[in-house]
Coordinates of C-alpha atoms in Angstrom, one line a residue:
M1 CA 2.2 -131.1 74.3
G2 CA 1.1 -130.1 70.9
K3 CA -2.5 -130.4 71.1
P4 CA -3.7 -127.1 70.5
E5 CA -1.7 -126.8 67.2
R6 CA -3.0 -130.3 66.2
R7 CA -6.5 -129.0 66.7
D8 CA -5.9 -125.8 64.9
F9 CA -4.5 -128.0 61.9
Y10 CA -7.3 -130.3 62.0
S11 CA -10.0 -127.3 61.8
F12 CA -7.9 -125.8 58.8
A13 CA -7.7 -129.2 56.9
R14 CA -11.5 -129.9 57.7
I15 CA -12.4 -126.3 56.3
V16 CA -10.5 -126.8 53.0
S17 CA -11.4 -130.4 52.4
L18 CA -15.2 -129.5 53.3
F19 CA -14.9 -126.4 51.0
L20 CA -13.6 -128.7 48.0
G21 CA -16.2 -131.1 48.7
I22 CA -19.0 -128.6 48.5
C23 CA -17.9 -127.1 45.5
G24 CA -17.5 -130.5 43.6
L25 CA -21.2 -131.6 44.9
S26 CA -22.4 -128.0 43.8
V27 CA -21.1 -128.5 40.3
L28 CA -22.5 -132.1 39.8
S29 CA -25.8 -131.2 41.4
L30 CA -26.4 -128.1 39.6
S31 CA -25.4 -129.9 36.1
L32 CA -27.6 -132.9 36.8
Y33 CA -30.6 -130.5 37.9
W34 CA -30.6 -128.8 34.6
R35 CA -30.0 -132.0 32.7
V36 CA -33.1 -133.6 34.4
V37 CA -35.4 -130.6 34.5
V38 CA -34.7 -128.5 31.5
P39 CA -37.5 -128.8 28.6
A40 CA -36.4 -129.3 25.2
E41 CA -35.9 -125.9 23.6
P42 CA -38.4 -125.2 20.4
H43 CA -36.7 -124.5 17.3
M44 CA -37.7 -121.6 15.2
S45 CA -36.2 -120.3 11.9
M46 CA -36.9 -117.1 10.2
H47 CA -36.6 -115.9 6.7
F48 CA -37.6 -112.7 4.8
S49 CA -40.1 -113.3 2.0
P50 CA -39.6 -111.2 -1.0
V51 CA -43.4 -112.2 -1.9
Y52 CA -45.0 -110.8 1.4
K53 CA -42.2 -108.3 2.3
E54 CA -42.1 -109.5 5.6
F55 CA -40.7 -112.0 7.7
V56 CA -42.2 -115.6 7.7
L57 CA -41.2 -118.1 10.5
S58 CA -41.5 -121.7 11.0
G59 CA -41.1 -123.8 14.2
R60 CA -41.8 -127.2 15.9
W61 CA -45.3 -127.4 17.4
S62 CA -45.4 -127.7 21.2
G63 CA -49.1 -127.8 21.9
S64 CA -51.6 -130.3 22.4
V65 CA -53.5 -129.7 19.3
P66 CA -51.8 -131.8 16.4
E67 CA -50.8 -129.9 13.5
P68 CA -51.3 -131.1 9.8
N69 CA -47.6 -130.6 8.9
D70 CA -46.3 -133.5 11.0
G71 CA -45.6 -131.0 14.1
Q72 CA -44.1 -128.1 11.9
R73 CA -45.9 -125.0 11.8
Y74 CA -45.5 -121.9 9.6
W75 CA -46.6 -118.4 10.2
R76 CA -46.5 -114.8 9.3
E77 CA -45.2 -111.9 11.3
D78 CA -48.7 -111.3 12.6
G79 CA -49.1 -114.9 13.8
Y80 CA -51.3 -115.8 10.6
P81 CA -50.8 -119.3 10.0
L82 CA -49.4 -120.5 6.7
G83 CA -49.7 -124.2 5.1
R84 CA -46.4 -125.8 4.0
E85 CA -47.1 -125.0 0.3
Q86 CA -47.9 -121.5 1.2
Y87 CA -44.5 -121.1 3.1
R88 CA -42.4 -122.3 0.5
A89 CA -44.1 -120.3 -2.2
A90 CA -43.2 -117.2 0.0
L91 CA -39.3 -118.1 -0.2
P92 CA -39.1 -118.8 -4.1
F93 CA -35.5 -118.4 -3.8
L94 CA -34.9 -121.2 -1.1
Y95 CA -37.6 -123.6 -2.4
V96 CA -37.0 -123.2 -6.2
R97 CA -37.1 -127.1 -6.9
D98 CA -40.1 -127.7 -4.9
L99 CA -41.9 -124.9 -6.7
V100 CA -40.7 -126.1 -10.0
K101 CA -42.0 -129.5 -9.2
W102 CA -45.4 -128.2 -8.3
D103 CA -45.4 -126.1 -11.4
A104 CA -45.9 -123.1 -9.0
F105 CA -42.6 -121.1 -9.5
P106 CA -43.5 -117.6 -10.5
E107 CA -42.9 -115.6 -13.5
T108 CA -41.6 -112.4 -11.3
I109 CA -40.4 -112.2 -8.0
A110 CA -41.0 -108.8 -6.4
G111 CA -41.5 -107.3 -10.0
L112 CA -38.4 -109.1 -11.2
A113 CA -38.3 -111.6 -13.6
V114 CA -36.2 -114.7 -12.7
S115 CA -35.7 -117.9 -14.1
P116 CA -35.6 -121.1 -11.7
F117 CA -32.0 -121.5 -12.6
D118 CA -31.0 -118.0 -11.7
A119 CA -33.0 -118.2 -8.5
E120 CA -31.2 -121.2 -7.3
Q121 CA -27.9 -119.8 -8.3
S122 CA -28.3 -116.3 -6.8
W123 CA -28.4 -116.6 -3.0
Q124 CA -25.7 -117.4 -0.5
F125 CA -25.8 -118.1 3.1
M126 CA -23.4 -117.9 6.0
R127 CA -23.5 -118.4 9.8
L128 CA -21.1 -116.8 12.6
F129 CA -21.2 -118.2 15.9
S130 CA -19.3 -116.7 18.9
E131 CA -17.9 -120.2 19.5
D132 CA -15.9 -119.5 16.4
W133 CA -13.9 -116.8 18.1
N134 CA -14.2 -117.8 21.8
A135 CA -11.6 -120.3 21.2
P136 CA -7.7 -120.5 20.7
P137 CA -7.1 -119.5 17.1
P138 CA -5.3 -122.0 14.9
M139 CA -1.6 -121.9 14.9
L140 CA -0.8 -122.9 11.1
H141 CA -2.7 -121.7 8.0
M142 CA -2.7 -123.3 4.6
F143 CA -2.1 -120.6 1.9
I144 CA -3.3 -121.5 -1.4
E145 CA -1.9 -120.4 -4.7
S146 CA -4.8 -118.2 -6.2
K147 CA -3.6 -118.6 -9.9
P148 CA -2.9 -122.2 -10.4
H149 CA -1.4 -123.7 -13.5
G150 CA -4.3 -126.0 -13.8
A151 CA -8.2 -125.4 -13.6
R152 CA -8.2 -126.4 -10.0
L153 CA -6.9 -125.2 -6.8
Q154 CA -4.3 -127.1 -5.1
K155 CA -3.1 -127.8 -1.9
P156 CA 0.5 -126.2 -0.9
D157 CA 3.7 -127.7 0.2
D158 CA 4.1 -125.4 3.3
F159 CA 2.2 -123.7 5.9
F160 CA 2.4 -120.2 7.3
R161 CA 2.0 -118.4 10.6
V162 CA 2.2 -115.3 12.4
S163 CA 5.7 -115.1 14.2
S164 CA 5.8 -115.0 17.7
S165 CA 6.3 -111.6 18.2
G166 CA 3.2 -110.8 15.8
N167 CA 5.8 -108.7 13.4
G168 CA 5.9 -111.0 10.4
I169 CA 4.7 -113.8 8.3
E170 CA 6.6 -117.4 8.7
F171 CA 6.5 -120.0 6.0
L172 CA 7.2 -123.5 7.3
T173 CA 8.1 -126.5 5.1
P174 CA 6.9 -129.7 6.8
R175 CA 9.0 -132.1 5.2
E176 CA 12.2 -130.0 6.3
G177 CA 10.9 -128.8 9.4
K178 CA 12.5 -125.4 8.7
V179 CA 11.3 -121.9 8.2
D180 CA 11.5 -120.5 4.5
S181 CA 13.2 -117.5 5.5
L182 CA 13.0 -116.1 1.6
K183 CA 9.4 -116.6 1.4
S184 CA 8.5 -115.2 4.8
S185 CA 10.6 -112.0 4.5
S186 CA 9.0 -111.7 1.0
F187 CA 5.4 -111.7 2.2
T188 CA 6.3 -109.7 5.2
R189 CA 7.8 -106.9 3.1
A190 CA 4.8 -107.0 0.7
L191 CA 2.5 -106.5 3.7
R192 CA 4.5 -103.4 5.1
A193 CA 4.8 -101.9 1.6
A194 CA 1.0 -101.8 1.3
G195 CA 0.8 -99.8 4.4
F196 CA 0.3 -102.7 7.1
V197 CA 1.3 -101.9 10.6
F198 CA 2.3 -104.9 12.7
P199 CA 1.6 -106.7 14.7
V200 CA -1.1 -108.9 13.2
M201 CA -4.5 -108.3 15.2
E202 CA -6.5 -111.0 13.5
L203 CA -6.7 -112.9 10.1
G204 CA -9.1 -115.1 8.3
G205 CA -9.1 -117.2 5.1
N206 CA -10.8 -120.2 3.5
P207 CA -8.1 -122.8 2.6
D208 CA -10.7 -125.3 0.8
V209 CA -9.3 -126.5 -2.4
R210 CA -13.0 -127.3 -3.5
K211 CA -13.9 -123.7 -4.0
R212 CA -14.1 -122.1 -7.4
Y213 CA -11.5 -119.4 -6.7
D214 CA -9.3 -118.3 -3.8
A215 CA -9.3 -114.8 -2.4
G216 CA -6.4 -115.3 -0.1
Y217 CA -6.5 -114.1 3.5
F218 CA -7.7 -111.1 5.0
I219 CA -5.4 -109.7 7.7
A220 CA -6.2 -106.9 10.4
D221 CA -3.2 -104.7 11.5
S222 CA -2.7 -102.7 14.6
K223 CA -4.4 -99.6 13.2
G224 CA -7.7 -101.3 12.4
F225 CA -7.2 -101.5 8.6
L226 CA -7.8 -104.9 6.8
F227 CA -5.6 -106.2 4.1
Q228 CA -5.9 -108.7 1.6
M229 CA -3.0 -111.0 1.0
Q230 CA -2.9 -113.3 -1.9
M231 CA -0.3 -115.5 -3.7
V232 CA -0.2 -115.1 -7.5
D233 CA 2.3 -117.1 -9.4
G234 CA 4.2 -117.7 -6.0
Q235 CA 4.5 -114.0 -5.3
P236 CA 2.6 -111.9 -2.8
S237 CA 0.0 -109.6 -3.8
C238 CA -1.5 -107.3 -0.9
R239 CA -3.9 -104.4 -0.9
R240 CA -5.5 -102.3 2.1
L241 CA -9.2 -102.2 2.2
Q242 CA -11.2 -99.0 3.3
P243 CA -12.5 -97.6 5.5
Q244 CA -10.7 -98.3 8.8
I245 CA -12.4 -100.7 11.3
S246 CA -13.4 -99.1 14.9
G247 CA -13.4 -101.4 17.8
K248 CA -11.9 -104.8 18.6
I249 CA -11.9 -107.2 15.7
R250 CA -13.0 -110.7 17.0
Y251 CA -13.4 -112.7 13.6
I252 CA -13.0 -112.6 9.9
A253 CA -15.1 -115.0 8.2
V254 CA -14.1 -115.7 4.7
N255 CA -16.2 -117.8 1.9
E256 CA -15.6 -117.3 -1.5
H257 CA -18.9 -117.5 -3.5
H258 CA -19.9 -118.0 -7.2
R259 CA -22.2 -114.6 -6.8
E260 CA -18.9 -112.9 -6.2
E261 CA -21.1 -110.3 -4.0
F262 CA -18.8 -110.3 -0.9
F263 CA -15.9 -112.1 0.2
G264 CA -17.0 -112.6 3.9
F265 CA -17.6 -110.7 6.9
V266 CA -15.7 -109.0 9.9
A267 CA -17.1 -109.2 13.3
T268 CA -16.1 -106.6 16.1
D269 CA -17.2 -106.2 19.7
D270 CA -20.6 -104.6 18.4
A271 CA -20.5 -104.4 14.5
L272 CA -20.5 -106.4 11.7
Y273 CA -18.7 -105.3 8.2
A274 CA -19.2 -107.0 4.7
I275 CA -16.1 -107.3 2.7
M276 CA -17.5 -106.2 -0.6
Q277 CA -15.9 -108.0 -3.3
K278 CA -16.7 -105.9 -6.6
E279 CA -15.8 -102.8 -4.7
R280 CA -12.8 -104.0 -2.6
R281 CA -14.3 -102.1 0.6
L282 CA -15.8 -102.9 3.7
K283 CA -19.5 -101.7 4.2
Q284 CA -20.8 -101.8 8.0
L285 CA -24.3 -103.4 8.2
P286 CA -27.0 -101.3 9.8
I287 CA -28.1 -104.2 12.2
G288 CA -27.4 -102.2 15.7
K289 CA -25.1 -103.4 18.3
F290 CA -24.9 -107.1 19.7
D291 CA -23.0 -109.1 22.5
A292 CA -20.2 -110.5 20.5
D293 CA -19.4 -112.9 23.3
A294 CA -22.6 -114.8 23.0
L295 CA -24.1 -114.5 19.4
R296 CA -25.7 -116.5 16.7
L297 CA -25.7 -114.8 13.7
A298 CA -27.0 -115.7 10.2
I299 CA -26.8 -113.9 6.9
W300 CA -28.9 -114.5 3.9
S301 CA -28.3 -112.6 0.4
D302 CA -29.8 -112.9 -2.8
I303 CA -30.3 -110.7 -5.8
L304 CA -33.3 -108.7 -4.0
Y305 CA -32.5 -108.6 -0.2
T306 CA -29.9 -109.2 2.3
S307 CA -31.0 -110.5 5.7
V308 CA -29.6 -110.8 9.0
F309 CA -30.7 -112.8 11.7
I310 CA -29.5 -112.4 15.4
E311 CA -29.7 -114.7 18.5
S312 CA -28.3 -113.9 21.8
P313 CA -28.1 -117.4 23.8
G314 CA -26.6 -115.3 26.6
M315 CA -29.9 -113.5 27.1
P316 CA -32.8 -116.3 27.7
G317 CA -36.0 -115.2 26.1
S318 CA -34.6 -112.8 23.7
G319 CA -35.8 -114.7 20.8
I320 CA -34.7 -113.9 17.1
E321 CA -34.5 -110.4 15.5
G322 CA -34.4 -110.2 11.7
I323 CA -33.1 -107.1 9.7
A324 CA -34.0 -106.9 6.0
M325 CA -32.1 -104.8 3.8
T326 CA -31.7 -104.0 0.2
P327 CA -28.3 -104.9 -1.7
D328 CA -26.7 -101.6 -0.6
F329 CA -27.6 -102.3 2.9
K330 CA -30.5 -100.0 3.6
V331 CA -33.0 -101.3 6.1
V332 CA -36.3 -102.1 4.8
R333 CA -38.0 -104.0 7.7
R334 CA -36.9 -105.2 11.4
Y335 CA -38.9 -107.8 13.2
V336 CA -38.4 -109.6 16.4
Q337 CA -39.9 -112.8 17.2
A338 CA -39.8 -113.2 21.1
Q339 CA -39.2 -117.0 22.3
D340 CA -42.1 -119.3 23.0
S341 CA -43.8 -118.1 26.0
D342 CA -44.5 -121.7 27.5
Y343 CA -40.9 -122.4 27.2
A344 CA -39.5 -119.1 28.2
G345 CA -41.8 -119.2 31.4
S346 CA -40.8 -122.9 32.3
M347 CA -37.1 -121.5 32.0
R348 CA -37.8 -118.6 34.5
R349 CA -39.4 -121.1 36.8
L350 CA -36.7 -123.4 36.7
D351 CA -34.1 -120.7 37.2
T352 CA -35.9 -119.4 40.2
I353 CA -35.9 -122.9 41.8
A354 CA -32.3 -123.4 41.0
S355 CA -31.4 -120.1 42.6
F356 CA -33.2 -121.3 45.7
L357 CA -31.4 -124.6 45.8
F358 CA -28.0 -123.4 44.9
P359 CA -27.4 -119.7 46.0
L360 CA -23.9 -119.7 45.0
Q361 CA -23.8 -121.6 41.5
I362 CA -20.5 -122.9 40.0
V363 CA -20.7 -123.6 36.2
S364 CA -18.4 -125.1 33.8
G365 CA -19.5 -123.6 30.6
I366 CA -20.7 -120.0 29.3
P367 CA -23.0 -119.4 26.6
G368 CA -21.0 -118.5 23.4
S369 CA -18.2 -120.9 24.0
S370 CA -17.7 -124.7 23.7
F371 CA -14.7 -124.5 26.0
R372 CA -15.0 -125.4 29.9
D373 CA -14.5 -122.3 32.1
M374 CA -15.3 -122.5 35.6
R375 CA -17.0 -119.5 37.1
A376 CA -19.0 -119.0 40.3
G377 CA -21.8 -116.2 40.9
P378 CA -25.3 -116.1 42.5
G379 CA -28.3 -117.5 40.9
G380 CA -30.4 -115.5 38.2
D381 CA -33.1 -114.7 40.5
L382 CA -31.6 -112.7 43.4
S383 CA -34.8 -112.9 45.7
A384 CA -34.7 -116.7 45.4
V385 CA -31.1 -116.5 46.4
L386 CA -31.5 -114.4 49.5
A387 CA -34.5 -116.8 50.3
G388 CA -32.7 -120.1 49.7
S389 CA -29.6 -118.7 51.6
V390 CA -31.9 -117.9 54.7
F391 CA -34.0 -121.1 54.4
A392 CA -31.2 -123.4 54.3
L393 CA -29.3 -121.8 57.2
V394 CA -32.5 -121.8 59.5
A395 CA -32.8 -125.4 58.3
F396 CA -29.3 -126.2 59.3
I397 CA -29.6 -124.7 62.8
R398 CA -32.8 -126.7 63.6
V399 CA -31.0 -129.9 62.4
T400 CA -27.7 -129.3 64.4
R401 CA -29.6 -128.2 67.6
S402 CA -32.2 -131.1 67.8
G403 CA -32.0 -134.8 68.8
F404 CA -29.2 -136.6 68.7
R405 CA -27.2 -134.2 66.3
K406 CA -27.4 -131.7 69.0
S407 CA -23.9 -129.9 69.1
V408 CA -21.6 -126.8 68.6
R409 CA -20.9 -126.4 65.2
P410 CA -17.8 -124.5 64.0
W411 CA -18.4 -121.0 62.5
S412 CA -17.3 -122.2 59.0
D413 CA -20.2 -124.6 58.7
Y414 CA -22.7 -121.6 59.1
V415 CA -20.8 -119.7 56.4
F416 CA -20.8 -122.7 54.2
V417 CA -24.4 -123.2 54.5
A418 CA -25.2 -119.3 54.2
V419 CA -23.2 -119.3 50.7
F420 CA -24.0 -122.6 49.1
G421 CA -27.3 -123.6 50.6
F422 CA -28.7 -127.2 50.9
V423 CA -25.5 -128.6 49.1
A424 CA -23.4 -127.4 52.0
I425 CA -25.8 -129.0 54.3
A426 CA -25.7 -132.3 52.6
M427 CA -21.9 -132.2 52.6
I428 CA -21.6 -131.5 56.4
L429 CA -24.2 -134.3 56.9
I430 CA -22.2 -136.7 55.1
E431 CA -18.8 -135.6 56.8
D432 CA -20.7 -136.0 60.3
A433 CA -21.8 -139.6 59.1
D434 CA -18.3 -140.4 58.1
Q435 CA -16.9 -139.4 61.4
H436 CA -19.3 -141.1 63.4
V437 CA -18.6 -144.6 61.5
R438 CA -14.9 -143.7 62.1
V439 CA -15.6 -143.4 65.8
L440 CA -17.7 -146.6 66.0
H441 CA -15.1 -148.6 64.0
N442 CA -12.4 -147.4 66.4
S443 CA -14.3 -148.3 69.5

């Protein structure tokens, strides 16, 4: 007769289709929820002041009392408010031109005589985001001649890549669509001669011909050593930098600057190294451990201090941590500015509501990455997750056992409601309504 088999197939097909529908509705509903209810995150920035020898901060004002600075407020570590001109006077390297225009540029900064021109030329700034390395690496790299014939750097006619095995460097000529075997073997041999142990683990460079000079590429080998590889008069020039790096290298950021203080930085899972230019060495910055999977890191350096500012987007409410150091990386001050209390409280309440409404949450994005990555897990407030599951299950039982909807439900429906909460109830009721419409249409 085949009827039991047909019923089994229908039950299985219903479970699968209902599961997929609930997952899709859960993703859309949760995304819509956060788009509608999440408040604007208050912007906040931090700098180390060589005048006060402490951190000064600025941010958008979210209170009801109007601020005199068009909604922007400025303050010191202890919360003491600053005016706009006071704030800029506290950062003479950053606001040189404003202070000169106001005839307020100091004769000395922290006891050091500095001219406005030298002050403006003596600082550099870099940002490192986890989005930089939580992404597929580029397949091709542009290798600039470090010693050009003219006064400007020129774009090369070829590109290079790491071989598919990771055991060599390959140069490709786009016009011919071929691998330049001679040049490839020349640079690979030069790396080996400098002590490089293949395969290549990570590499970084800055292929911008607008820069003043070229430092080449920095390449990490399988032993944790960093090598500088340049092309000088068309020939390879390779050297190994000390010391050896411990931990997995996540990113190598290179930015040649006219200060010639450091070439860039190397980020590992929990440490940050500066590639010192004059010493041709690596120096680990004493900033403590961090989560490289979700990180926003800014580095400011001038002739007096180097400052690092760390934000952790994967840890709501963490705020900003600032570490100020001398040029030889000795810590002189640490300060943590907590996130705005009103904003943090609102986010906690909204997360509790989301955990109640969506016990199992399917998200398509994660902090620290710009790529879509579907993940499922419980809400952030586990007590609200449990309460939401129980409440949804009780409500579903009451609805299905009362009035015209009174019926015997499959066990899978109760499982879906217990796991997905109210989203599952909505999807099941939609499925029931569709089934009733089909029955009425067929009759």
